[in-house]
Amino acid sequence: MKRFSIIVFLATLSALSANAQTAKYVFYFIGDGMGFNHVSLTEYYQGYTEDVFDSRPLSFTMFPVLGQAVTHSESNLITDSAAAGTALSTGSKTNNGMLCMASDSATALESIAYKIHDAGYKVGISSTVGLNHATPAAFYGHNIDRGNYYDIAAEIPATGFEFFAGGGLIESNGKDGDKPSAYNAIEDSGYTIAEGMDGYYASKDGAEKMMLLQKDGRLKTELPYAIDRTGDDMSQADLVRASIDFLYEEDGPGFFIMSEAGRIDWASHGNDTKTAILETLSLSDAVAEAVAFYNEHPDETLIIVTADHETGGLTLAYDEGYNMYFDKIDRIDRSKDKVDEDGKEDMDEASHEAHIGWTTKDHSAANVPVFAIGAGSELFSGRMDNTEIPERICRAMNITF
């Protein structure tokens, strides 16, 4: 009976897919480190800020399709970002620390970004952290060691992908600063490098390929945390808005945009509660840009929001009691990166007083959410392995995987 039920389910899924509209515009959001509890906590915090005794949905939590993904790597039940990024990009498992290379250390794995680009679509890769960091790099790079940042960045020019955006390149002159600038190689291959949104709008006309960095981006490797953002600092929403602006053409070929919220993970590694909440809200703002596009092209647009793993073992409880006290974190107005050790201890105490807890400063083995809306979204319902997500994206786009 169990086997029969599975066959019926798969047949139904196949029929739904056959009748679905082909996805021409695909947004693939990855909230690095974002587990189910990150989402729930952020929704409750949003309810608190709106002065209601309830949670309030994020831009993606009302999507009609909800699934969950298993995240283990080839080598560990608790994955790292390189192995998870590889799974989400290529549909194959690998060992922790390895980037789009099989566990034999010799076989290169192909990202769906290349498959989609070869099929004629435009491709954009963006992240709030360094573009040669594990997750964004998993969509173009190959290396047995995710820490070989210079060699990974050197693969960007050959991709031909039309758009890159986010934090600058890590070790752009090599580990010891003695290598030719990776930025020069990128420019020599035909990319226009713009810094800040003003720089983007001033240089986008006539640019065939674009790399968008924050202001002074060649000197930095990540966008500021939302809680620390000031002035002309870019947000993930800015990156998505620019991606759409650069890649969309009426009657054009369509596009694939991968956008990573990389600093949810970093905040969670630091058990930095309010920063993690505001980074998740920043992801919600970025997804809202995609939703606005979807509303104009509902029959041809697919949006997926997921995570590579959960970070921090976040819990919506601490000690005893059945209440949460969000007012206790009102006094936090900056990230832990901006305070001394006493300040960090005060932030931890505020989190505990709010009844928000963390169980680790590393990743966990928890399953992660998968939210989807639009053309082919029915493919992302239910339980799946993270390796199934890229295959299902290709199926929604009618591209051979």
mmCIF file of C-alpha atoms in Angstrom:
data_model
loop_
_atom_site.group_PDB
_atom_site.id
_atom_site.type_symbol
_atom_site.label_atom_id
_atom_site.label_comp_id
_atom_site.label_asym_id
_atom_site.label_seq_id
_atom_site.Cartn_x
_atom_site.Cartn_y
_atom_site.Cartn_z
ATOM 1 C CA MET A 1 0.000 0.000 0.000
ATOM 2 C CA LYS A 2 2.815 2.366 0.871
ATOM 3 C CA ARG A 3 4.575 1.715 -2.465
ATOM 4 C CA PHE A 4 1.277 2.185 -4.339
ATOM 5 C CA SER A 5 0.694 5.531 -2.579
ATOM 6 C CA ILE A 6 4.144 6.758 -3.591
ATOM 7 C CA ILE A 7 3.532 5.726 -7.222
ATOM 8 C CA VAL A 8 0.197 7.561 -7.242
ATOM 9 C CA PHE A 9 1.858 10.653 -5.755
ATOM 10 C CA LEU A 10 4.625 10.619 -8.361
ATOM 11 C CA ALA A 11 2.143 10.117 -11.183
ATOM 12 C CA THR A 12 0.075 13.051 -9.915
ATOM 13 C CA LEU A 13 3.202 15.205 -9.631
ATOM 14 C CA SER A 14 4.191 14.263 -13.178
ATOM 15 C CA ALA A 15 0.743 15.164 -14.490
ATOM 16 C CA LEU A 16 0.791 18.506 -12.720
ATOM 17 C CA SER A 17 4.223 19.239 -14.168
ATOM 18 C CA ALA A 18 3.105 18.300 -17.680
ATOM 19 C CA ASN A 19 0.225 20.762 -17.495
ATOM 20 C CA ALA A 20 2.249 23.578 -15.939
ATOM 21 C CA GLN A 21 3.338 26.724 -17.724
ATOM 22 C CA THR A 22 7.057 26.727 -18.551
ATOM 23 C CA ALA A 23 9.020 29.037 -16.274
ATOM 24 C CA LYS A 24 10.756 31.741 -18.310
ATOM 25 C CA TYR A 25 11.853 33.901 -15.373
ATOM 26 C CA VAL A 26 13.261 32.082 -12.341
ATOM 27 C CA PHE A 27 14.281 33.542 -8.989
ATOM 28 C CA TYR A 28 16.207 31.183 -6.705
ATOM 29 C CA PHE A 29 16.644 32.712 -3.231
ATOM 30 C CA ILE A 30 18.917 31.038 -0.692
ATOM 31 C CA GLY A 31 18.760 32.245 2.891
ATOM 32 C CA ASP A 32 22.109 30.957 4.109
ATOM 33 C CA GLY A 33 21.591 29.423 7.554
ATOM 34 C CA MET A 34 17.837 30.127 7.565
ATOM 35 C CA GLY A 35 15.879 27.376 9.302
ATOM 36 C CA PHE A 36 12.180 27.129 10.005
ATOM 37 C CA ASN A 37 12.707 28.818 13.375
ATOM 38 C CA HIS A 38 14.468 31.796 11.792
ATOM 39 C CA VAL A 39 11.343 32.331 9.722
ATOM 40 C CA SER A 40 8.963 31.869 12.655
ATOM 41 C CA LEU A 41 10.988 34.143 14.919
ATOM 42 C CA THR A 42 11.092 36.879 12.297
ATOM 43 C CA GLU A 43 7.348 36.636 11.746
ATOM 44 C CA TYR A 44 6.692 36.960 15.483
ATOM 45 C CA TYR A 45 9.101 39.878 15.720
ATOM 46 C CA GLN A 46 7.285 41.557 12.847
ATOM 47 C CA GLY A 47 4.006 41.044 14.704
ATOM 48 C CA TYR A 48 5.569 42.689 17.757
ATOM 49 C CA THR A 49 6.730 45.709 15.743
ATOM 50 C CA GLU A 50 3.194 46.053 14.355
ATOM 51 C CA ASP A 51 1.818 45.876 17.917
ATOM 52 C CA VAL A 52 -0.247 42.733 17.406
ATOM 53 C CA PHE A 53 -0.355 39.601 19.566
ATOM 54 C CA ASP A 54 0.401 37.388 16.590
ATOM 55 C CA SER A 55 2.947 36.729 13.860
ATOM 56 C CA ARG A 56 2.926 38.600 10.576
ATOM 57 C CA PRO A 57 3.880 36.883 7.295
ATOM 58 C CA LEU A 58 7.017 37.607 5.339
ATOM 59 C CA SER A 59 6.839 38.200 1.597
ATOM 60 C CA PHE A 60 7.418 34.511 0.890
ATOM 61 C CA THR A 61 5.659 32.695 3.725
ATOM 62 C CA MET A 62 2.263 33.105 2.085
ATOM 63 C CA PHE A 63 3.447 31.332 -1.065
ATOM 64 C CA PRO A 64 1.007 28.541 -1.932
ATOM 65 C CA VAL A 65 3.640 25.786 -2.013
ATOM 66 C CA LEU A 66 5.619 24.697 1.049
ATOM 67 C CA GLY A 67 8.173 21.930 1.228
ATOM 68 C CA GLN A 68 11.179 20.932 3.276
ATOM 69 C CA ALA A 69 14.655 19.864 2.228
ATOM 70 C CA VAL A 70 17.107 17.443 3.798
ATOM 71 C CA THR A 71 20.567 18.996 3.901
ATOM 72 C CA HIS A 72 23.263 16.431 4.805
ATOM 73 C CA SER A 73 26.419 16.325 2.704
ATOM 74 C CA GLU A 74 28.258 13.295 1.297
ATOM 75 C CA SER A 75 30.615 13.267 4.282
ATOM 76 C CA ASN A 76 28.621 14.711 7.197
ATOM 77 C CA LEU A 77 25.077 14.731 8.536
ATOM 78 C CA ILE A 78 25.717 18.410 9.290
ATOM 79 C CA THR A 79 26.681 20.087 6.028
ATOM 80 C CA ASP A 80 28.832 23.121 5.413
ATOM 81 C CA SER A 81 27.906 25.824 2.897
ATOM 82 C CA ALA A 82 30.186 24.558 0.115
ATOM 83 C CA ALA A 83 28.689 21.074 0.058
ATOM 84 C CA ALA A 84 25.166 22.435 0.483
ATOM 85 C CA GLY A 85 25.693 25.031 -2.232
ATOM 86 C CA THR A 86 26.974 22.288 -4.499
ATOM 87 C CA ALA A 87 23.839 20.225 -3.870
ATOM 88 C CA LEU A 88 21.547 23.208 -4.504
ATOM 89 C CA SER A 89 23.433 24.117 -7.666
ATOM 90 C CA THR A 90 24.402 20.810 -9.276
ATOM 91 C CA GLY A 91 22.018 18.246 -7.820
ATOM 92 C CA SER A 92 24.920 16.169 -6.479
ATOM 93 C CA LYS A 93 26.272 15.585 -2.999
ATOM 94 C CA THR A 94 29.894 16.207 -2.142
ATOM 95 C CA ASN A 95 32.090 16.371 0.942
ATOM 96 C CA ASN A 96 32.139 19.309 3.316
ATOM 97 C CA GLY A 97 34.611 21.933 2.156
ATOM 98 C CA MET A 98 34.422 20.968 -1.519
ATOM 99 C CA LEU A 99 32.903 23.224 -4.157
ATOM 100 C CA CYS A 100 31.235 21.661 -7.214
ATOM 101 C CA MET A 101 33.722 18.809 -7.205
ATOM 102 C CA ALA A 102 32.639 15.249 -6.567
ATOM 103 C CA SER A 103 33.924 13.478 -3.472
ATOM 104 C CA ASP A 104 36.551 11.718 -5.641
ATOM 105 C CA SER A 105 38.257 15.157 -5.839
ATOM 106 C CA ALA A 106 38.603 14.767 -9.602
ATOM 107 C CA THR A 107 35.150 15.017 -11.178
ATOM 108 C CA ALA A 108 33.824 18.511 -11.828
ATOM 109 C CA LEU A 109 30.080 18.979 -11.276
ATOM 110 C CA GLU A 110 28.003 21.280 -13.483
ATOM 111 C CA SER A 111 25.841 24.020 -11.986
ATOM 112 C CA ILE A 112 22.363 24.499 -13.383
ATOM 113 C CA ALA A 113 23.404 28.099 -14.066
ATOM 114 C CA TYR A 114 25.555 26.757 -16.935
ATOM 115 C CA LYS A 115 22.767 24.482 -18.205
ATOM 116 C CA ILE A 116 20.303 27.366 -18.147
ATOM 117 C CA HIS A 117 22.766 29.740 -19.814
ATOM 118 C CA ASP A 118 23.511 27.181 -22.522
ATOM 119 C CA ALA A 119 19.765 26.947 -23.140
ATOM 120 C CA GLY A 120 19.766 30.646 -24.068
ATOM 121 C CA TYR A 121 18.637 32.300 -20.844
ATOM 122 C CA LYS A 122 20.440 35.178 -19.175
ATOM 123 C CA VAL A 123 21.984 34.463 -15.770
ATOM 124 C CA GLY A 124 22.492 36.633 -12.691
ATOM 125 C CA ILE A 125 24.334 35.631 -9.500
ATOM 126 C CA SER A 126 24.186 37.836 -6.419
ATOM 127 C CA SER A 127 24.943 37.650 -2.711
ATOM 128 C CA THR A 128 25.209 39.875 0.323
ATOM 129 C CA VAL A 129 28.657 38.370 0.961
ATOM 130 C CA GLY A 130 31.728 37.896 -1.232
ATOM 131 C CA LEU A 131 30.933 36.648 -4.723
ATOM 132 C CA ASN A 132 33.601 33.954 -4.378
ATOM 133 C CA HIS A 133 32.192 32.798 -1.036
ATOM 134 C CA ALA A 134 30.832 29.248 -0.949
ATOM 135 C CA THR A 135 27.177 29.662 -1.917
ATOM 136 C CA PRO A 136 27.416 32.100 -4.841
ATOM 137 C CA ALA A 137 30.605 30.380 -5.995
ATOM 138 C CA ALA A 138 28.752 27.060 -6.162
ATOM 139 C CA PHE A 139 26.857 28.424 -9.164
ATOM 140 C CA TYR A 140 29.990 28.980 -11.270
ATOM 141 C CA GLY A 141 33.153 27.735 -9.535
ATOM 142 C CA HIS A 142 34.920 24.410 -8.967
ATOM 143 C CA ASN A 143 37.527 23.679 -6.331
ATOM 144 C CA ILE A 144 38.398 20.914 -3.886
ATOM 145 C CA ASP A 145 38.876 23.626 -1.242
ATOM 146 C CA ARG A 146 36.285 26.366 -0.817
ATOM 147 C CA GLY A 147 39.022 28.516 0.723
ATOM 148 C CA ASN A 148 40.924 28.889 -2.555
ATOM 149 C CA TYR A 149 39.166 32.188 -3.150
ATOM 150 C CA TYR A 150 41.505 33.599 -5.781
ATOM 151 C CA ASP A 151 41.288 30.517 -7.991
ATOM 152 C CA ILE A 152 37.510 30.485 -7.624
ATOM 153 C CA ALA A 153 37.222 34.169 -8.617
ATOM 154 C CA ALA A 154 39.378 33.426 -11.660
ATOM 155 C CA GLU A 155 36.516 31.314 -13.065
ATOM 156 C CA ILE A 156 34.108 34.276 -13.298
ATOM 157 C CA PRO A 157 35.317 35.670 -16.647
ATOM 158 C CA ALA A 158 34.817 32.387 -18.506
ATOM 159 C CA THR A 159 31.223 31.935 -17.326
ATOM 160 C CA GLY A 160 29.824 34.544 -19.668
ATOM 161 C CA PHE A 161 27.013 35.081 -17.179
ATOM 162 C CA GLU A 162 25.511 38.489 -17.734
ATOM 163 C CA PHE A 163 25.235 39.762 -14.160
ATOM 164 C CA PHE A 164 27.081 39.420 -10.863
ATOM 165 C CA ALA A 165 26.306 41.559 -7.819
ATOM 166 C CA GLY A 166 27.048 41.795 -4.124
ATOM 167 C CA GLY A 167 29.987 41.932 -1.798
ATOM 168 C CA GLY A 168 33.421 42.258 -3.334
ATOM 169 C CA LEU A 169 35.819 39.429 -4.047
ATOM 170 C CA ILE A 170 37.634 37.808 -1.161
ATOM 171 C CA GLU A 171 41.436 37.807 -1.602
ATOM 172 C CA SER A 172 41.132 39.494 -4.996
ATOM 173 C CA ASN A 173 44.942 39.705 -5.170
ATOM 174 C CA GLY A 174 45.563 36.255 -3.731
ATOM 175 C CA LYS A 175 46.101 35.076 -0.153
ATOM 176 C CA ASP A 176 49.357 37.008 0.110
ATOM 177 C CA GLY A 177 48.284 39.974 -2.010
ATOM 178 C CA ASP A 178 50.888 39.200 -4.666
ATOM 179 C CA LYS A 179 48.649 38.113 -7.566
ATOM 180 C CA PRO A 180 47.243 40.200 -10.432
ATOM 181 C CA SER A 181 43.881 41.707 -9.541
ATOM 182 C CA ALA A 182 40.942 39.396 -10.218
ATOM 183 C CA TYR A 183 38.934 42.543 -10.961
ATOM 184 C CA ASN A 184 41.248 43.409 -13.847
ATOM 185 C CA ALA A 185 40.732 39.961 -15.372
ATOM 186 C CA ILE A 186 36.969 40.361 -15.034
ATOM 187 C CA GLU A 187 37.038 43.765 -16.728
ATOM 188 C CA ASP A 188 39.344 42.462 -19.472
ATOM 189 C CA SER A 189 36.767 39.773 -20.264
ATOM 190 C CA GLY A 190 34.101 42.375 -21.023
ATOM 191 C CA TYR A 191 32.443 43.062 -17.694
ATOM 192 C CA THR A 192 31.607 46.578 -16.584
ATOM 193 C CA ILE A 193 32.257 46.930 -12.851
ATOM 194 C CA ALA A 194 29.989 49.439 -11.112
ATOM 195 C CA GLU A 195 30.123 50.502 -7.470
ATOM 196 C CA GLY A 196 26.904 51.477 -5.702
ATOM 197 C CA MET A 197 23.467 51.938 -7.223
ATOM 198 C CA ASP A 198 24.388 55.357 -8.603
ATOM 199 C CA GLY A 199 27.363 53.773 -10.311
ATOM 200 C CA TYR A 200 25.135 51.047 -11.723
ATOM 201 C CA TYR A 201 22.611 53.458 -13.240
ATOM 202 C CA ALA A 202 25.409 55.599 -14.639
ATOM 203 C CA SER A 203 27.147 52.695 -16.400
ATOM 204 C CA LYS A 204 24.466 50.126 -17.272
ATOM 205 C CA ASP A 205 23.606 51.550 -20.713
ATOM 206 C CA GLY A 206 25.751 49.850 -23.294
ATOM 207 C CA ALA A 207 27.151 47.324 -20.807
ATOM 208 C CA GLU A 208 26.919 43.764 -22.107
ATOM 209 C CA LYS A 209 27.925 42.160 -18.805
ATOM 210 C CA MET A 210 27.886 43.728 -15.360
ATOM 211 C CA MET A 211 29.450 43.224 -11.951
ATOM 212 C CA LEU A 212 27.779 45.440 -9.363
ATOM 213 C CA LEU A 213 29.527 46.040 -6.055
ATOM 214 C CA GLN A 214 28.679 48.288 -3.160
ATOM 215 C CA LYS A 215 30.318 51.685 -2.957
ATOM 216 C CA ASP A 216 34.067 51.142 -2.494
ATOM 217 C CA GLY A 217 33.240 47.492 -3.169
ATOM 218 C CA ARG A 218 36.712 46.521 -4.356
ATOM 219 C CA LEU A 219 37.908 47.183 -0.817
ATOM 220 C CA LYS A 220 35.162 45.174 0.902
ATOM 221 C CA THR A 221 33.878 41.624 0.852
ATOM 222 C CA GLU A 222 30.288 41.854 2.110
ATOM 223 C CA LEU A 223 27.328 44.198 2.339
ATOM 224 C CA PRO A 224 26.739 45.660 5.823
ATOM 225 C CA TYR A 225 24.270 43.967 8.110
ATOM 226 C CA ALA A 226 20.800 45.483 7.842
ATOM 227 C CA ILE A 227 21.045 46.618 11.465
ATOM 228 C CA ASP A 228 24.267 48.532 10.666
ATOM 229 C CA ARG A 229 23.223 49.883 7.259
ATOM 230 C CA THR A 230 23.683 53.610 6.658
ATOM 231 C CA GLY A 231 23.633 56.115 3.805
ATOM 232 C CA ASP A 232 24.307 54.634 0.398
ATOM 233 C CA ASP A 233 24.832 51.050 1.621
ATOM 234 C CA MET A 234 23.189 48.576 -0.716
ATOM 235 C CA SER A 235 20.718 45.919 0.381
ATOM 236 C CA GLN A 236 19.823 42.558 -1.094
ATOM 237 C CA ALA A 237 16.657 44.174 -2.467
ATOM 238 C CA ASP A 238 18.870 46.611 -4.393
ATOM 239 C CA LEU A 239 20.791 43.703 -5.886
ATOM 240 C CA VAL A 240 17.613 41.963 -6.997
ATOM 241 C CA ARG A 241 16.146 45.169 -8.401
ATOM 242 C CA ALA A 242 19.302 45.773 -10.426
ATOM 243 C CA SER A 243 19.368 42.131 -11.556
ATOM 244 C CA ILE A 244 15.853 42.416 -12.967
ATOM 245 C CA ASP A 245 16.601 45.784 -14.539
ATOM 246 C CA PHE A 246 19.715 44.471 -16.294
ATOM 247 C CA LEU A 247 18.466 41.037 -17.357
ATOM 248 C CA TYR A 248 14.837 41.579 -18.313
ATOM 249 C CA GLU A 249 13.975 42.268 -21.942
ATOM 250 C CA GLU A 250 10.449 42.414 -23.266
ATOM 251 C CA ASP A 251 10.226 39.533 -25.735
ATOM 252 C CA GLY A 252 13.724 38.551 -24.588
ATOM 253 C CA PRO A 253 15.045 35.087 -23.737
ATOM 254 C CA GLY A 254 14.164 35.062 -20.036
ATOM 255 C CA PHE A 255 16.497 34.815 -17.060
ATOM 256 C CA PHE A 256 17.662 32.852 -14.024
ATOM 257 C CA ILE A 257 18.597 34.830 -10.908
ATOM 258 C CA MET A 258 20.211 33.257 -7.849
ATOM 259 C CA SER A 259 20.240 35.644 -4.880
ATOM 260 C CA GLU A 260 21.800 34.661 -1.566
ATOM 261 C CA ALA A 261 21.140 36.243 1.825
ATOM 262 C CA GLY A 262 24.554 35.246 3.102
ATOM 263 C CA ARG A 263 24.631 37.135 6.374
ATOM 264 C CA ILE A 264 21.725 35.341 8.056
ATOM 265 C CA ASP A 265 24.309 32.601 8.480
ATOM 266 C CA TRP A 266 27.016 34.916 9.772
ATOM 267 C CA ALA A 267 24.717 36.480 12.347
ATOM 268 C CA SER A 268 23.554 33.052 13.450
ATOM 269 C CA HIS A 269 27.125 31.786 13.854
ATOM 270 C CA GLY A 270 27.524 34.661 16.297
ATOM 271 C CA ASN A 271 24.160 33.941 17.966
ATOM 272 C CA ASP A 272 23.403 37.574 17.166
ATOM 273 C CA THR A 273 19.632 37.477 17.590
ATOM 274 C CA LYS A 274 18.371 40.843 16.418
ATOM 275 C CA THR A 275 20.866 40.956 13.560
ATOM 276 C CA ALA A 276 19.667 37.539 12.346
ATOM 277 C CA ILE A 277 16.045 38.708 12.524
ATOM 278 C CA LEU A 278 16.738 41.849 10.512
ATOM 279 C CA GLU A 279 18.770 39.897 7.937
ATOM 280 C CA THR A 280 15.777 37.607 7.459
ATOM 281 C CA LEU A 281 13.548 40.654 7.043
ATOM 282 C CA SER A 282 16.044 41.979 4.487
ATOM 283 C CA LEU A 283 15.660 38.724 2.553
ATOM 284 C CA SER A 284 11.889 39.216 2.696
ATOM 285 C CA ASP A 285 12.319 42.678 1.177
ATOM 286 C CA ALA A 286 14.446 41.198 -1.606
ATOM 287 C CA VAL A 287 11.876 38.510 -2.359
ATOM 288 C CA ALA A 288 9.223 41.252 -2.481
ATOM 289 C CA GLU A 289 11.067 42.663 -5.517
ATOM 290 C CA ALA A 290 10.676 39.292 -7.236
ATOM 291 C CA VAL A 291 7.022 39.111 -6.196
ATOM 292 C CA ALA A 292 6.400 42.499 -7.816
ATOM 293 C CA PHE A 293 7.903 41.114 -11.034
ATOM 294 C CA TYR A 294 5.827 37.941 -10.674
ATOM 295 C CA ASN A 295 2.665 40.030 -10.390
ATOM 296 C CA GLU A 296 3.429 41.465 -13.840
ATOM 297 C CA HIS A 297 4.390 38.068 -15.347
ATOM 298 C CA PRO A 298 2.464 35.483 -13.292
ATOM 299 C CA ASP A 299 2.256 32.784 -15.980
ATOM 300 C CA GLU A 300 5.978 32.732 -16.722
ATOM 301 C CA THR A 301 7.657 33.412 -13.382
ATOM 302 C CA LEU A 302 8.846 30.932 -10.750
ATOM 303 C CA ILE A 303 10.134 31.993 -7.322
ATOM 304 C CA ILE A 304 11.789 29.539 -4.924
ATOM 305 C CA VAL A 305 12.986 30.510 -1.452
ATOM 306 C CA THR A 306 15.007 27.996 0.532
ATOM 307 C CA ALA A 307 18.173 27.616 2.623
ATOM 308 C CA ASP A 308 21.379 25.637 2.406
ATOM 309 C CA HIS A 309 21.249 24.590 6.061
ATOM 310 C CA GLU A 310 20.207 25.867 9.483
ATOM 311 C CA THR A 311 22.734 27.730 11.603
ATOM 312 C CA GLY A 312 22.755 28.202 15.355
ATOM 313 C CA GLY A 313 20.146 25.697 16.510
ATOM 314 C CA LEU A 314 17.780 28.628 17.049
ATOM 315 C CA THR A 315 14.932 28.079 19.515
ATOM 316 C CA LEU A 316 11.863 30.165 20.257
ATOM 317 C CA ALA A 317 12.153 29.419 23.957
ATOM 318 C CA TYR A 318 14.712 29.822 26.711
ATOM 319 C CA ASP A 319 14.655 28.564 30.285
ATOM 320 C CA GLU A 320 11.057 28.139 31.548
ATOM 321 C CA GLY A 321 7.755 29.829 30.788
ATOM 322 C CA TYR A 322 5.248 30.245 27.982
ATOM 323 C CA ASN A 323 5.893 33.838 26.963
ATOM 324 C CA MET A 324 8.237 35.761 24.719
ATOM 325 C CA TYR A 325 9.376 39.305 25.449
ATOM 326 C CA PHE A 326 10.484 41.047 22.274
ATOM 327 C CA ASP A 327 10.758 44.381 24.049
ATOM 328 C CA LYS A 328 13.903 43.020 25.696
ATOM 329 C CA ILE A 329 15.799 43.219 22.398
ATOM 330 C CA ASP A 330 14.663 46.775 21.667
ATOM 331 C CA ARG A 331 17.869 48.051 23.243
ATOM 332 C CA ILE A 332 19.977 46.292 20.602
ATOM 333 C CA ASP A 333 20.759 48.771 17.821
ATOM 334 C CA ARG A 334 23.848 47.312 16.160
ATOM 335 C CA SER A 335 25.421 43.975 15.306
ATOM 336 C CA LYS A 336 27.847 42.131 17.550
ATOM 337 C CA ASP A 337 30.577 43.128 15.096
ATOM 338 C CA LYS A 338 30.225 46.690 16.370
ATOM 339 C CA VAL A 339 30.541 46.067 20.131
ATOM 340 C CA ASP A 340 33.131 44.806 22.613
ATOM 341 C CA GLU A 341 32.894 41.629 24.679
ATOM 342 C CA ASP A 342 30.794 43.314 27.358
ATOM 343 C CA GLY A 343 28.410 44.484 24.662
ATOM 344 C CA LYS A 344 28.123 40.943 23.284
ATOM 345 C CA GLU A 345 27.327 39.603 26.730
ATOM 346 C CA ASP A 346 24.597 42.232 27.107
ATOM 347 C CA MET A 347 23.136 41.192 23.750
ATOM 348 C CA ASP A 348 23.124 37.547 24.823
ATOM 349 C CA GLU A 349 21.366 38.490 28.049
ATOM 350 C CA ALA A 350 18.783 40.499 26.120
ATOM 351 C CA SER A 351 18.135 37.477 23.900
ATOM 352 C CA HIS A 352 17.671 35.218 26.923
ATOM 353 C CA GLU A 353 15.359 37.743 28.569
ATOM 354 C CA ALA A 354 13.296 37.693 25.380
ATOM 355 C CA HIS A 355 13.196 33.871 25.680
ATOM 356 C CA ILE A 356 15.132 33.351 22.465
ATOM 357 C CA GLY A 357 17.836 30.701 22.610
ATOM 358 C CA TRP A 358 20.669 29.229 20.565
ATOM 359 C CA THR A 359 22.151 25.753 20.964
ATOM 360 C CA THR A 360 25.314 26.032 18.851
ATOM 361 C CA LYS A 361 27.537 28.509 17.060
ATOM 362 C CA ASP A 362 27.801 26.147 14.098
ATOM 363 C CA HIS A 363 25.374 24.586 11.646
ATOM 364 C CA SER A 364 22.739 22.014 12.577
ATOM 365 C CA ALA A 365 21.289 18.990 10.771
ATOM 366 C CA ALA A 366 17.753 20.412 10.735
ATOM 367 C CA ASN A 367 15.676 20.267 7.566
ATOM 368 C CA VAL A 368 15.090 23.641 5.932
ATOM 369 C CA PRO A 369 12.005 25.214 4.348
ATOM 370 C CA VAL A 370 11.239 25.445 0.639
ATOM 371 C CA PHE A 371 8.688 28.076 -0.410
ATOM 372 C CA ALA A 372 7.518 28.410 -4.023
ATOM 373 C CA ILE A 373 5.069 30.279 -6.210
ATOM 374 C CA GLY A 374 4.433 30.505 -9.937
ATOM 375 C CA ALA A 375 5.107 28.402 -13.011
ATOM 376 C CA GLY A 376 6.144 24.889 -11.959
ATOM 377 C CA SER A 377 5.894 25.676 -8.246
ATOM 378 C CA GLU A 378 3.897 22.490 -7.568
ATOM 379 C CA LEU A 379 7.160 20.580 -8.054
ATOM 380 C CA PHE A 380 8.493 21.939 -4.759
ATOM 381 C CA SER A 381 5.842 20.595 -2.409
ATOM 382 C CA GLY A 382 6.579 18.069 0.329
ATOM 383 C CA ARG A 383 9.791 16.464 1.537
ATOM 384 C CA MET A 384 12.790 16.418 -0.782
ATOM 385 C CA ASP A 385 16.541 16.131 -0.692
ATOM 386 C CA ASN A 386 18.354 19.372 -1.444
ATOM 387 C CA THR A 387 19.818 17.720 -4.557
ATOM 388 C CA GLU A 388 16.322 17.488 -6.041
ATOM 389 C CA ILE A 389 15.761 21.255 -6.094
ATOM 390 C CA PRO A 390 17.990 22.135 -9.092
ATOM 391 C CA GLU A 391 16.599 19.207 -11.085
ATOM 392 C CA ARG A 392 13.066 20.452 -10.428
ATOM 393 C CA ILE A 393 14.031 23.979 -11.473
ATOM 394 C CA CYS A 394 15.260 22.618 -14.793
ATOM 395 C CA ARG A 395 12.064 20.618 -15.165
ATOM 396 C CA ALA A 396 9.995 23.766 -14.559
ATOM 397 C CA MET A 397 12.038 25.507 -17.273
ATOM 398 C CA ASN A 398 11.807 22.526 -19.639
ATOM 399 C CA ILE A 399 15.599 22.220 -19.678
ATOM 400 C CA THR A 400 17.377 18.872 -19.764
ATOM 401 C CA PHE A 401 19.072 18.264 -16.429
#
